[in-house]
PDB file of C-alpha atoms and ligand atoms in Angstrom:
ATOM      1  CA  UNK A   1      12.919   9.159  17.138  1.00 51.00           C
ATOM      2  CA  UNK A   2      12.535   6.376  14.328  1.00 78.00           C
ATOM      3  CA  UNK A   3      15.100   8.479  11.574  1.00 85.00           C
ATOM      4  CA  UNK A   4      18.650   8.661  12.056  1.00 90.00           C
ATOM      5  CA  UNK A   5      21.067   9.304   9.024  1.00 93.00           C
ATOM      6  CA  UNK A   6      24.833   9.192   9.059  1.00 93.00           C
ATOM      7  CA  UNK A   7      27.116  11.028   6.590  1.00 92.00           C
ATOM      8  CA  UNK A   8      29.289   8.276   5.406  1.00 92.00           C
ATOM      9  CA  UNK A   9      31.071  11.047   2.848  1.00 85.00           C
ATOM     10  CA  UNK A  10      31.130  14.722   2.455  1.00 79.00           C
ATOM     11  CA  UNK A  11      33.285  15.995  -0.793  1.00 73.00           C
ATOM     12  CA  UNK A  12      32.461  16.253  -4.209  1.00 69.00           C
ATOM     13  CA  UNK A  13      34.489  14.087  -7.187  1.00 68.00           C
ATOM     14  CA  UNK A  14      37.890  14.662  -5.302  1.00 65.00           C
ATOM     15  CA  UNK A  15      38.748  12.726  -2.079  1.00 64.00           C
ATOM     16  CA  UNK A  16      40.853  14.474  -0.209  1.00 68.00           C
ATOM     17  CA  UNK A  17      43.061  13.924   3.201  1.00 67.00           C
ATOM     18  CA  UNK A  18      39.886  14.211   5.569  1.00 72.00           C
ATOM     19  CA  UNK A  19      37.134  13.463   3.426  1.00 78.00           C
ATOM     20  CA  UNK A  20      35.180  10.605   1.432  1.00 81.00           C
ATOM     21  CA  UNK A  21      33.262  10.547  -1.945  1.00 87.00           C
ATOM     22  CA  UNK A  22      29.038  11.368  -1.595  1.00 90.00           C
ATOM     23  CA  UNK A  23      27.827   8.089   0.904  1.00 94.00           C
ATOM     24  CA  UNK A  24      24.823   8.447   3.566  1.00 95.00           C
ATOM     25  CA  UNK A  25      23.460   5.618   5.681  1.00 96.00           C
ATOM     26  CA  UNK A  26      19.957   5.734   6.697  1.00 95.00           C
ATOM     27  CA  UNK A  27      18.929   3.883   9.431  1.00 92.00           C
ATOM     28  CA  UNK A  28      14.551   3.535   9.240  1.00 88.00           C
ATOM     29  CA  UNK A  29      12.842   1.104  12.018  1.00 79.00           C
ATOM     30  CA  UNK A  30      15.770  -0.726  12.815  1.00 80.00           C
ATOM     31  CA  UNK A  31      16.950  -1.021   8.680  1.00 89.00           C
ATOM     32  CA  UNK A  32      19.646   0.704   6.721  1.00 93.00           C
ATOM     33  CA  UNK A  33      19.383   1.922   3.515  1.00 96.00           C
ATOM     34  CA  UNK A  34      22.727   3.242   2.003  1.00 97.00           C
ATOM     35  CA  UNK A  35      22.378   5.977  -0.260  1.00 97.00           C
ATOM     36  CA  UNK A  36      25.367   6.604  -2.799  1.00 96.00           C
ATOM     37  CA  UNK A  37      28.200   5.005  -1.919  1.00 96.00           C
ATOM     38  CA  UNK A  38      31.569   6.357  -3.449  1.00 93.00           C
ATOM     39  CA  UNK A  39      34.794   5.017  -3.114  1.00 91.00           C
ATOM     40  CA  UNK A  40      36.204   4.211   0.707  1.00 90.00           C
ATOM     41  CA  UNK A  41      32.362   3.895   1.912  1.00 93.00           C
ATOM     42  CA  UNK A  42      33.170   0.528   3.200  1.00 93.00           C
ATOM     43  CA  UNK A  43      35.755   1.687   5.222  1.00 91.00           C
ATOM     44  CA  UNK A  44      33.438   4.697   6.412  1.00 90.00           C
ATOM     45  CA  UNK A  45      30.474   1.832   7.412  1.00 93.00           C
ATOM     46  CA  UNK A  46      33.245   0.214   9.117  1.00 91.00           C
ATOM     47  CA  UNK A  47      34.793   3.168  11.478  1.00 89.00           C
ATOM     48  CA  UNK A  48      31.428   3.991  12.255  1.00 89.00           C
ATOM     49  CA  UNK A  49      30.349   0.231  13.493  1.00 91.00           C
ATOM     50  CA  UNK A  50      28.155  -0.435  11.255  1.00 89.00           C
ATOM     51  CA  UNK A  51      27.321  -4.173  10.869  1.00 91.00           C
ATOM     52  CA  UNK A  52      27.290  -4.357   6.848  1.00 92.00           C
ATOM     53  CA  UNK A  53      24.921  -7.322   6.297  1.00 93.00           C
ATOM     54  CA  UNK A  54      22.285  -5.201   7.492  1.00 93.00           C
ATOM     55  CA  UNK A  55      22.682  -3.375   4.221  1.00 95.00           C
ATOM     56  CA  UNK A  56      19.732  -4.732   2.184  1.00 95.00           C
ATOM     57  CA  UNK A  57      19.047  -1.994  -0.293  1.00 96.00           C
ATOM     58  CA  UNK A  58      21.322   0.589  -2.203  1.00 97.00           C
ATOM     59  CA  UNK A  59      20.032   3.935  -3.248  1.00 97.00           C
ATOM     60  CA  UNK A  60      22.658   5.412  -6.522  1.00 97.00           C
ATOM     61  CA  UNK A  61      21.864   8.823  -7.659  1.00 96.00           C
ATOM     62  CA  UNK A  62      23.583   8.698 -10.991  1.00 95.00           C
ATOM     63  CA  UNK A  63      26.708   6.848 -12.106  1.00 95.00           C
ATOM     64  CA  UNK A  64      29.613   9.183 -11.731  1.00 93.00           C
ATOM     65  CA  UNK A  65      32.302   7.528  -9.912  1.00 91.00           C
ATOM     66  CA  UNK A  66      32.251   9.500  -7.058  1.00 90.00           C
ATOM     67  CA  UNK A  67      28.667   8.429  -6.482  1.00 93.00           C
ATOM     68  CA  UNK A  68      29.502   4.146  -6.730  1.00 95.00           C
ATOM     69  CA  UNK A  69      32.862   3.581  -6.967  1.00 94.00           C
ATOM     70  CA  UNK A  70      32.958   2.079  -3.530  1.00 95.00           C
ATOM     71  CA  UNK A  71      30.285  -0.578  -4.407  1.00 96.00           C
ATOM     72  CA  UNK A  72      32.644  -3.257  -5.299  1.00 94.00           C
ATOM     73  CA  UNK A  73      34.399  -3.148  -2.179  1.00 93.00           C
ATOM     74  CA  UNK A  74      31.552  -3.567  -0.074  1.00 94.00           C
ATOM     75  CA  UNK A  75      29.912  -6.034  -2.548  1.00 94.00           C
ATOM     76  CA  UNK A  76      32.923  -7.875  -1.900  1.00 90.00           C
ATOM     77  CA  UNK A  77      33.214  -8.200   1.383  1.00 91.00           C
ATOM     78  CA  UNK A  78      29.460  -9.163   1.891  1.00 92.00           C
ATOM     79  CA  UNK A  79      30.796 -11.661  -0.122  1.00 91.00           C
ATOM     80  CA  UNK A  80      33.809 -13.029   1.716  1.00 88.00           C
ATOM     81  CA  UNK A  81      31.689 -12.837   4.843  1.00 90.00           C
ATOM     82  CA  UNK A  82      29.918 -15.513   3.417  1.00 90.00           C
ATOM     83  CA  UNK A  83      26.400 -13.319   2.544  1.00 92.00           C
ATOM     84  CA  UNK A  84      23.774 -15.344   1.418  1.00 92.00           C
ATOM     85  CA  UNK A  85      20.451 -12.422   1.651  1.00 94.00           C
ATOM     86  CA  UNK A  86      19.756 -10.959  -1.365  1.00 94.00           C
ATOM     87  CA  UNK A  87      20.910  -7.216  -1.968  1.00 96.00           C
ATOM     88  CA  UNK A  88      18.650  -5.023  -3.939  1.00 96.00           C
ATOM     89  CA  UNK A  89      20.281  -2.041  -5.667  1.00 97.00           C
ATOM     90  CA  UNK A  90      18.300   0.577  -7.300  1.00 97.00           C
ATOM     91  CA  UNK A  91      20.565   3.128 -10.178  1.00 96.00           C
ATOM     92  CA  UNK A  92      19.611   4.692 -13.525  1.00 96.00           C
ATOM     93  CA  UNK A  93      20.336   1.927 -15.812  1.00 95.00           C
ATOM     94  CA  UNK A  94      24.078   0.711 -16.507  1.00 95.00           C
ATOM     95  CA  UNK A  95      25.357  -0.207 -13.093  1.00 95.00           C
ATOM     96  CA  UNK A  96      24.303  -3.647 -14.068  1.00 94.00           C
ATOM     97  CA  UNK A  97      26.675  -4.592 -16.353  1.00 93.00           C
ATOM     98  CA  UNK A  98      29.436  -2.352 -14.975  1.00 93.00           C
ATOM     99  CA  UNK A  99      29.323  -4.435 -11.413  1.00 92.00           C
ATOM    100  CA  UNK A 100      28.542  -8.096 -13.075  1.00 90.00           C
ATOM    101  CA  UNK A 101      31.454  -7.235 -15.168  1.00 90.00           C
ATOM    102  CA  UNK A 102      33.260  -6.676 -11.779  1.00 89.00           C
ATOM    103  CA  UNK A 103      31.942  -9.981 -10.177  1.00 86.00           C
ATOM    104  CA  UNK A 104      32.713 -12.031 -13.089  1.00 79.00           C
ATOM    105  CA  UNK A 105      33.793 -15.342 -11.253  1.00 66.00           C
ATOM    106  CA  UNK A 106      37.592 -15.111 -11.857  1.00 53.00           C
ATOM    107  CA  UNK A 107      37.742 -19.316 -13.008  1.00 42.00           C
ATOM    108  CA  UNK A 108      36.112 -18.735 -15.783  1.00 43.00           C
ATOM    109  CA  UNK A 109      37.535 -16.817 -18.999  1.00 45.00           C
ATOM    110  CA  UNK A 110      36.212 -15.859 -22.321  1.00 46.00           C
ATOM    111  CA  UNK A 111      37.973 -16.268 -25.600  1.00 44.00           C
ATOM    112  CA  UNK A 112      37.745 -14.040 -28.773  1.00 45.00           C
ATOM    113  CA  UNK A 113      34.121 -15.238 -29.556  1.00 51.00           C
ATOM    114  CA  UNK A 114      32.831 -14.455 -26.442  1.00 47.00           C
ATOM    115  CA  UNK A 115      32.045 -18.136 -25.404  1.00 51.00           C
ATOM    116  CA  UNK A 116      33.675 -18.950 -21.788  1.00 47.00           C
ATOM    117  CA  UNK A 117      35.864 -21.749 -21.240  1.00 45.00           C
ATOM    118  CA  UNK A 118      37.362 -23.075 -17.813  1.00 46.00           C
ATOM    119  CA  UNK A 119      40.378 -21.627 -15.897  1.00 44.00           C
ATOM    120  CA  UNK A 120      42.678 -25.127 -15.760  1.00 45.00           C
ATOM    121  CA  UNK A 121      44.636 -23.342 -12.900  1.00 44.00           C
ATOM    122  CA  UNK A 122      44.341 -24.927 -10.216  1.00 45.00           C
ATOM    123  CA  UNK A 123      43.272 -22.147  -7.797  1.00 46.00           C
ATOM    124  CA  UNK A 124      41.010 -24.345  -5.890  1.00 44.00           C
ATOM    125  CA  UNK A 125      39.668 -20.626  -4.225  1.00 46.00           C
ATOM    126  CA  UNK A 126      37.586 -19.531  -7.320  1.00 48.00           C
ATOM    127  CA  UNK A 127      34.537 -19.718  -6.477  1.00 52.00           C
ATOM    128  CA  UNK A 128      31.872 -20.562  -9.498  1.00 57.00           C
ATOM    129  CA  UNK A 129      28.777 -17.819 -10.406  1.00 55.00           C
ATOM    130  CA  UNK A 130      26.500 -20.138  -8.507  1.00 57.00           C
ATOM    131  CA  UNK A 131      27.821 -19.088  -5.183  1.00 76.00           C
ATOM    132  CA  UNK A 132      27.819 -15.602  -5.199  1.00 89.00           C
ATOM    133  CA  UNK A 133      24.826 -13.817  -3.364  1.00 91.00           C
ATOM    134  CA  UNK A 134      21.851 -12.613  -5.796  1.00 92.00           C
ATOM    135  CA  UNK A 135      21.782  -8.790  -6.509  1.00 94.00           C
ATOM    136  CA  UNK A 136      18.144  -7.416  -7.677  1.00 95.00           C
ATOM    137  CA  UNK A 137      19.468  -4.418 -10.033  1.00 96.00           C
ATOM    138  CA  UNK A 138      16.662  -2.121 -10.478  1.00 96.00           C
ATOM    139  CA  UNK A 139      16.514   0.234 -12.905  1.00 95.00           C
ATOM    140  CA  UNK A 140      15.421   3.709 -12.622  1.00 95.00           C
ATOM    141  CA  UNK A 141      13.289   6.260 -14.334  1.00 92.00           C
ATOM    142  CA  UNK A 142      15.013   9.377 -13.333  1.00 93.00           C
ATOM    143  CA  UNK A 143      13.096  11.933 -15.317  1.00 93.00           C
ATOM    144  CA  UNK A 144       9.652  11.825 -13.225  1.00 94.00           C
ATOM    145  CA  UNK A 145       8.715  11.121  -9.685  1.00 95.00           C
ATOM    146  CA  UNK A 146       8.377   7.194  -8.937  1.00 95.00           C
ATOM    147  CA  UNK A 147       7.516   5.409  -5.559  1.00 96.00           C
ATOM    148  CA  UNK A 148      10.216   2.824  -5.990  1.00 96.00           C
ATOM    149  CA  UNK A 149      10.554   0.902  -3.071  1.00 95.00           C
ATOM    150  CA  UNK A 150       6.887   0.468  -0.515  1.00 93.00           C
ATOM    151  CA  UNK A 151       6.228  -1.617   2.611  1.00 89.00           C
ATOM    152  CA  UNK A 152       4.157  -1.264   5.746  1.00 85.00           C
ATOM    153  CA  UNK A 153       6.734   0.760   7.389  1.00 88.00           C
ATOM    154  CA  UNK A 154       8.184   3.302   5.062  1.00 92.00           C
ATOM    155  CA  UNK A 155       7.728   4.884   1.057  1.00 94.00           C
ATOM    156  CA  UNK A 156      11.263   5.862  -1.529  1.00 96.00           C
ATOM    157  CA  UNK A 157      10.387   7.538  -4.070  1.00 97.00           C
ATOM    158  CA  UNK A 158      12.994   9.208  -6.571  1.00 97.00           C
ATOM    159  CA  UNK A 159      13.102  12.994  -7.277  1.00 97.00           C
ATOM    160  CA  UNK A 160      14.191  14.017 -10.867  1.00 96.00           C
ATOM    161  CA  UNK A 161      17.452  16.233 -10.791  1.00 96.00           C
ATOM    162  CA  UNK A 162      19.225  18.014 -13.714  1.00 94.00           C
ATOM    163  CA  UNK A 163      22.449  17.059 -14.126  1.00 94.00           C
ATOM    164  CA  UNK A 164      25.135  15.704 -16.255  1.00 92.00           C
ATOM    165  CA  UNK A 165      23.759  12.529 -16.744  1.00 94.00           C
ATOM    166  CA  UNK A 166      20.468  11.113 -15.519  1.00 95.00           C
ATOM    167  CA  UNK A 167      20.652  11.351 -12.253  1.00 96.00           C
ATOM    168  CA  UNK A 168      17.745  11.365  -9.436  1.00 96.00           C
ATOM    169  CA  UNK A 169      17.458  12.087  -5.563  1.00 97.00           C
ATOM    170  CA  UNK A 170      15.579  10.170  -2.513  1.00 97.00           C
ATOM    171  CA  UNK A 171      12.950  11.449  -0.639  1.00 97.00           C
ATOM    172  CA  UNK A 172      12.489   8.827   2.267  1.00 95.00           C
ATOM    173  CA  UNK A 173       9.152   8.870   4.279  1.00 94.00           C
ATOM    174  CA  UNK A 174       7.784   7.116   7.246  1.00 92.00           C
ATOM    175  CA  UNK A 175       4.057   5.971   6.442  1.00 89.00           C
ATOM    176  CA  UNK A 176       1.197   7.331   9.710  1.00 85.00           C
ATOM    177  CA  UNK A 177       2.098   5.275  13.160  1.00 84.00           C
ATOM    178  CA  UNK A 178      -0.390   3.851  15.323  1.00 84.00           C
ATOM    179  CA  UNK A 179      -1.181   5.217  17.956  1.00 85.00           C
ATOM    180  CA  UNK A 180       0.260   3.898  21.268  1.00 87.00           C
ATOM    181  CA  UNK A 181      -2.196   1.729  23.793  1.00 88.00           C
ATOM    182  CA  UNK A 182      -1.450   2.671  27.245  1.00 86.00           C
ATOM    183  CA  UNK A 183      -0.280  -1.183  28.985  1.00 85.00           C
ATOM    184  CA  UNK A 184      -2.279  -0.772  32.216  1.00 86.00           C
ATOM    185  CA  UNK A 185      -6.087  -0.037  30.215  1.00 83.00           C
ATOM    186  CA  UNK A 186      -5.180  -3.269  28.660  1.00 84.00           C
ATOM    187  CA  UNK A 187      -5.066  -5.081  32.122  1.00 85.00           C
ATOM    188  CA  UNK A 188      -7.762  -2.923  33.595  1.00 84.00           C
ATOM    189  CA  UNK A 189     -10.528  -3.563  30.516  1.00 82.00           C
ATOM    190  CA  UNK A 190      -9.086  -7.235  29.713  1.00 83.00           C
ATOM    191  CA  UNK A 191      -8.648  -5.825  25.995  1.00 84.00           C
ATOM    192  CA  UNK A 192      -7.855  -8.680  23.692  1.00 84.00           C
ATOM    193  CA  UNK A 193      -5.498  -8.773  21.234  1.00 85.00           C
ATOM    194  CA  UNK A 194      -7.347  -8.765  17.576  1.00 84.00           C
ATOM    195  CA  UNK A 195      -9.407  -5.631  20.087  1.00 85.00           C
ATOM    196  CA  UNK A 196      -5.975  -4.191  20.437  1.00 85.00           C
ATOM    197  CA  UNK A 197      -5.350  -3.779  16.392  1.00 83.00           C
ATOM    198  CA  UNK A 198      -8.232  -1.937  16.062  1.00 85.00           C
ATOM    199  CA  UNK A 199      -7.782   0.579  18.797  1.00 86.00           C
ATOM    200  CA  UNK A 200      -4.120   1.445  17.899  1.00 84.00           C
ATOM    201  CA  UNK A 201      -5.916   2.205  14.135  1.00 84.00           C
ATOM    202  CA  UNK A 202      -8.290   4.891  16.052  1.00 84.00           C
ATOM    203  CA  UNK A 203     -11.555   2.844  17.200  1.00 86.00           C
ATOM    204  CA  UNK A 204     -12.700   3.549  20.516  1.00 87.00           C
ATOM    205  CA  UNK A 205     -13.674   0.203  22.911  1.00 85.00           C
ATOM    206  CA  UNK A 206     -16.682  -1.287  23.004  1.00 84.00           C
ATOM    207  CA  UNK A 207     -17.113  -3.576  26.476  1.00 82.00           C
ATOM    208  CA  UNK A 208     -19.324  -6.456  26.473  1.00 81.00           C
ATOM    209  CA  UNK A 209     -21.674  -4.837  29.134  1.00 82.00           C
ATOM    210  CA  UNK A 210     -22.274  -2.263  26.234  1.00 84.00           C
ATOM    211  CA  UNK A 211     -20.253   0.510  27.679  1.00 86.00           C
ATOM    212  CA  UNK A 212     -18.275   2.714  24.908  1.00 87.00           C
ATOM    213  CA  UNK A 213     -14.057   3.898  26.167  1.00 86.00           C
ATOM    214  CA  UNK A 214     -13.073   6.685  24.249  1.00 88.00           C
ATOM    215  CA  UNK A 215     -10.263   5.850  22.327  1.00 89.00           C
ATOM    216  CA  UNK A 216      -8.873   8.910  23.731  1.00 88.00           C
ATOM    217  CA  UNK A 217      -9.402   7.254  27.734  1.00 86.00           C
ATOM    218  CA  UNK A 218      -6.647   4.478  26.577  1.00 87.00           C
ATOM    219  CA  UNK A 219      -4.596   5.715  23.933  1.00 88.00           C
ATOM    220  CA  UNK A 220      -1.589   8.067  23.338  1.00 88.00           C
ATOM    221  CA  UNK A 221      -1.641  10.115  20.094  1.00 84.00           C
ATOM    222  CA  UNK A 222       0.798   8.394  17.116  1.00 83.00           C
ATOM    223  CA  UNK A 223       4.440   9.635  16.942  1.00 83.00           C
ATOM    224  CA  UNK A 224       4.730  11.806  13.732  1.00 83.00           C
ATOM    225  CA  UNK A 225       6.169  10.805  11.227  1.00 86.00           C
ATOM    226  CA  UNK A 226       9.365  11.435   9.633  1.00 91.00           C
ATOM    227  CA  UNK A 227      10.766  12.426   6.186  1.00 93.00           C
ATOM    228  CA  UNK A 228      14.624  12.291   4.554  1.00 95.00           C
ATOM    229  CA  UNK A 229      14.895  14.025   1.333  1.00 96.00           C
ATOM    230  CA  UNK A 230      18.777  13.228  -0.373  1.00 96.00           C
ATOM    231  CA  UNK A 231      19.032  15.786  -3.401  1.00 95.00           C
ATOM    232  CA  UNK A 232      22.546  14.806  -5.176  1.00 86.00           C
ATOM    233  CA  UNK A 233      23.607  16.066  -7.969  1.00 89.00           C
ATOM    234  CA  UNK A 234      22.175  19.047  -9.696  1.00 95.00           C
ATOM    235  CA  UNK A 235      21.911  22.485 -11.313  1.00 94.00           C
ATOM    236  CA  UNK A 236      19.445  24.801  -9.281  1.00 95.00           C
ATOM    237  CA  UNK A 237      16.044  23.204  -9.826  1.00 94.00           C
ATOM    238  CA  UNK A 238      12.952  24.836  -8.460  1.00 95.00           C
ATOM    239  CA  UNK A 239      10.742  21.830 -10.006  1.00 95.00           C
ATOM    240  CA  UNK A 240      11.528  19.329  -7.037  1.00 96.00           C
ATOM    241  CA  UNK A 241      10.377  21.394  -4.536  1.00 96.00           C
ATOM    242  CA  UNK A 242       5.977  20.445  -4.525  1.00 96.00           C
ATOM    243  CA  UNK A 243       8.432  16.923  -3.804  1.00 96.00           C
ATOM    244  CA  UNK A 244      10.248  17.844  -1.313  1.00 96.00           C
ATOM    245  CA  UNK A 245       7.650  20.146   0.526  1.00 96.00           C
ATOM    246  CA  UNK A 246       8.041  20.373   4.200  1.00 94.00           C
ATOM    247  CA  UNK A 247      10.394  17.324   4.809  1.00 95.00           C
ATOM    248  CA  UNK A 248      12.000  16.759   7.999  1.00 94.00           C
ATOM    249  CA  UNK A 249      15.673  17.253   6.547  1.00 95.00           C
ATOM    250  CA  UNK A 250      16.675  17.690   3.313  1.00 96.00           C
ATOM    251  CA  UNK A 251      20.065  17.044   2.354  1.00 96.00           C
ATOM    252  CA  UNK A 252      21.175  19.132  -0.876  1.00 96.00           C
ATOM    253  CA  UNK A 253      24.203  19.687  -2.803  1.00 93.00           C
ATOM    254  CA  UNK A 254      26.189  22.923  -2.346  1.00 94.00           C
ATOM    255  CA  UNK A 255      29.595  22.102  -4.363  1.00 92.00           C
ATOM    256  CA  UNK A 256      30.202  26.269  -4.977  1.00 93.00           C
ATOM    257  CA  UNK A 257      29.994  29.105  -3.553  1.00 94.00           C
ATOM    258  CA  UNK A 258      27.531  31.773  -5.200  1.00 93.00           C
ATOM    259  CA  UNK A 259      30.792  33.896  -6.435  1.00 93.00           C
ATOM    260  CA  UNK A 260      31.403  30.840  -9.091  1.00 93.00           C
ATOM    261  CA  UNK A 261      27.901  30.472  -9.752  1.00 91.00           C
ATOM    262  CA  UNK A 262      28.877  30.284 -13.965  1.00 93.00           C
ATOM    263  CA  UNK A 263      30.968  27.177 -12.533  1.00 91.00           C
ATOM    264  CA  UNK A 264      27.743  25.846 -10.816  1.00 92.00           C
ATOM    265  CA  UNK A 265      25.547  26.037 -14.131  1.00 91.00           C
ATOM    266  CA  UNK A 266      28.369  24.837 -16.478  1.00 92.00           C
ATOM    267  CA  UNK A 267      28.987  21.510 -14.450  1.00 91.00           C
ATOM    268  CA  UNK A 268      25.431  21.305 -13.566  1.00 92.00           C
ATOM    269  CA  UNK A 269      25.817  21.787  -9.708  1.00 93.00           C
ATOM    270  CA  UNK A 270      24.291  24.107  -7.231  1.00 95.00           C
ATOM    271  CA  UNK A 271      25.983  26.884  -4.728  1.00 95.00           C
ATOM    272  CA  UNK A 272      25.053  26.783  -1.251  1.00 96.00           C
ATOM    273  CA  UNK A 273      22.968  29.830  -1.369  1.00 96.00           C
ATOM    274  CA  UNK A 274      20.571  27.809  -4.509  1.00 96.00           C
ATOM    275  CA  UNK A 275      20.639  25.388  -1.799  1.00 96.00           C
ATOM    276  CA  UNK A 276      19.002  27.362   0.901  1.00 97.00           C
ATOM    277  CA  UNK A 277      16.795  28.950  -1.556  1.00 97.00           C
ATOM    278  CA  UNK A 278      15.791  25.558  -2.699  1.00 97.00           C
ATOM    279  CA  UNK A 279      15.256  24.598   1.390  1.00 96.00           C
ATOM    280  CA  UNK A 280      13.575  27.622   2.131  1.00 97.00           C
ATOM    281  CA  UNK A 281      11.271  27.569  -0.613  1.00 97.00           C
ATOM    282  CA  UNK A 282      10.195  23.654   0.163  1.00 96.00           C
ATOM    283  CA  UNK A 283       9.679  24.944   3.847  1.00 96.00           C
ATOM    284  CA  UNK A 284      11.770  21.507   5.197  1.00 96.00           C
ATOM    285  CA  UNK A 285      12.555  21.667   8.791  1.00 95.00           C
ATOM    286  CA  UNK A 286      16.315  21.537   8.640  1.00 95.00           C
ATOM    287  CA  UNK A 287      18.493  21.570   5.524  1.00 96.00           C
ATOM    288  CA  UNK A 288      22.219  19.824   5.095  1.00 95.00           C
ATOM    289  CA  UNK A 289      24.294  20.853   2.883  1.00 95.00           C
ATOM    290  CA  UNK A 290      27.542  18.842   1.707  1.00 91.00           C
ATOM    291  CA  UNK A 291      29.464  17.628  -1.527  1.00 89.00           C
ATOM    292  CA  UNK A 292      31.958  20.224  -1.514  1.00 88.00           C
ATOM    293  CA  UNK A 293      34.694  21.190  -3.941  1.00 86.00           C
ATOM    294  CA  UNK A 294      38.001  20.197  -2.656  1.00 81.00           C
ATOM    295  CA  UNK A 295      38.831  24.202  -3.162  1.00 85.00           C
ATOM    296  CA  UNK A 296      37.291  24.571   0.224  1.00 87.00           C
ATOM    297  CA  UNK A 297      39.439  24.172   3.001  1.00 83.00           C
ATOM    298  CA  UNK A 298      37.036  25.665   5.414  1.00 87.00           C
ATOM    299  CA  UNK A 299      33.504  24.832   5.153  1.00 87.00           C
ATOM    300  CA  UNK A 300      31.927  27.633   7.127  1.00 92.00           C
ATOM    301  CA  UNK A 301      32.046  29.712   4.000  1.00 94.00           C
ATOM    302  CA  UNK A 302      29.586  27.369   2.757  1.00 94.00           C
ATOM    303  CA  UNK A 303      27.582  27.358   5.663  1.00 95.00           C
ATOM    304  CA  UNK A 304      27.675  31.039   6.355  1.00 95.00           C
ATOM    305  CA  UNK A 305      26.443  32.059   2.765  1.00 95.00           C
ATOM    306  CA  UNK A 306      23.191  28.965   3.330  1.00 96.00           C
ATOM    307  CA  UNK A 307      22.414  30.871   5.991  1.00 96.00           C
ATOM    308  CA  UNK A 308      21.560  33.853   5.077  1.00 96.00           C
ATOM    309  CA  UNK A 309      18.606  32.553   3.246  1.00 96.00           C
ATOM    310  CA  UNK A 310      17.792  29.703   5.423  1.00 96.00           C
ATOM    311  CA  UNK A 311      19.003  29.632   9.413  1.00 95.00           C
ATOM    312  CA  UNK A 312      18.570  26.108   9.997  1.00 94.00           C
ATOM    313  CA  UNK A 313      21.394  24.683   8.147  1.00 95.00           C
ATOM    314  CA  UNK A 314      24.026  22.276   9.008  1.00 94.00           C
ATOM    315  CA  UNK A 315      27.075  20.914   7.155  1.00 93.00           C
ATOM    316  CA  UNK A 316      27.495  17.273   6.369  1.00 90.00           C
ATOM    317  CA  UNK A 317      29.962  16.345   8.653  1.00 87.00           C
ATOM    318  CA  UNK A 318      31.683  12.597   8.597  1.00 86.00           C
ATOM    319  CA  UNK A 319      31.115  10.016  10.810  1.00 84.00           C
ATOM    320  CA  UNK A 320      28.287  12.682  12.689  1.00 87.00           C
ATOM    321  CA  UNK A 321      24.253  11.179  12.730  1.00 89.00           C
ATOM    322  CA  UNK A 322      21.470  13.666  12.460  1.00 88.00           C
ATOM    323  CA  UNK A 323      17.947  13.372  12.893  1.00 83.00           C
ATOM    324  CA  UNK A 324      14.410  15.123  12.432  1.00 74.00           C
ATOM    325  CA  UNK A 325      14.248  15.106  16.256  1.00 60.00           C
ATOM    326  CA  UNK A 326      17.736  16.421  17.124  1.00 48.00           C
ATOM    327  CA  UNK A 327      18.039  19.848  15.596  1.00 46.00           C
TER     328      UNK A 327
HETATM  329 ZN1   ZN B 401      28.397  14.038 -10.498  1.00 56.13          ZN
END
């Protein structure tokens, strides 16, 4: 198991006494990826004992406040805790200006011409701009499916969504894993480090006397690669199906029951039935629904509706961790 997903916030626009706006934390190969960052996300990270300085990549689906108002609080806390490492933030255009304005050093003010003037107060705690840890903003083109992050273990691509403003989801996919070499075989055949790398890629072992040992004799098959698709917020949009086809875990917003389909259409959101239809047509393994309207006190009605179309559906519960293998 290398993917685990912790739901930090599950409600739509209005936070309630018991729920928070959208935020998910994906732990993939010992790294943390924060996906959306609604108000209160840093408190949720604390409650779930996440070391926030281990977050280096934040993905924001769109610039409605319930998906990013927690960002400046989180960034400020990172700063106060002495962060020096770079933070990468991926979002549709517009977020850089907002965050940089909020982050502007408070020992500088602008005069009427927009020119900076020094603060003459005796506040010795004021910081210079150079003291702030670096943030790199990656502006996303939300209308086409694009790879935005890629390294030797994982890739992240956008999922174009249809909402009232530019919006995209994110698809996290592990790269194919290597075969596992049996430790006792390393000793038995005196396999060198160079040979180990080739064997993990699937090659046979050729010994010095010319004997061939097949790869299957000395390795175990590679573990399956895992995938997670995050889709929020969106109207019913079947064009995402080829992109998310067969993923292990799909999160899809389900703001309303289908009896309020007209409201879903008007606000560019989805119903539980529509989320389940996407899951069924995309043949995903498991569906998590969330982003519920505050009008639903009991989430079972949304769950039951989704299950009429896609049985393996669960409700996003804050503080709960999901993984492709603990279905
Ligand atoms: Zn929205």
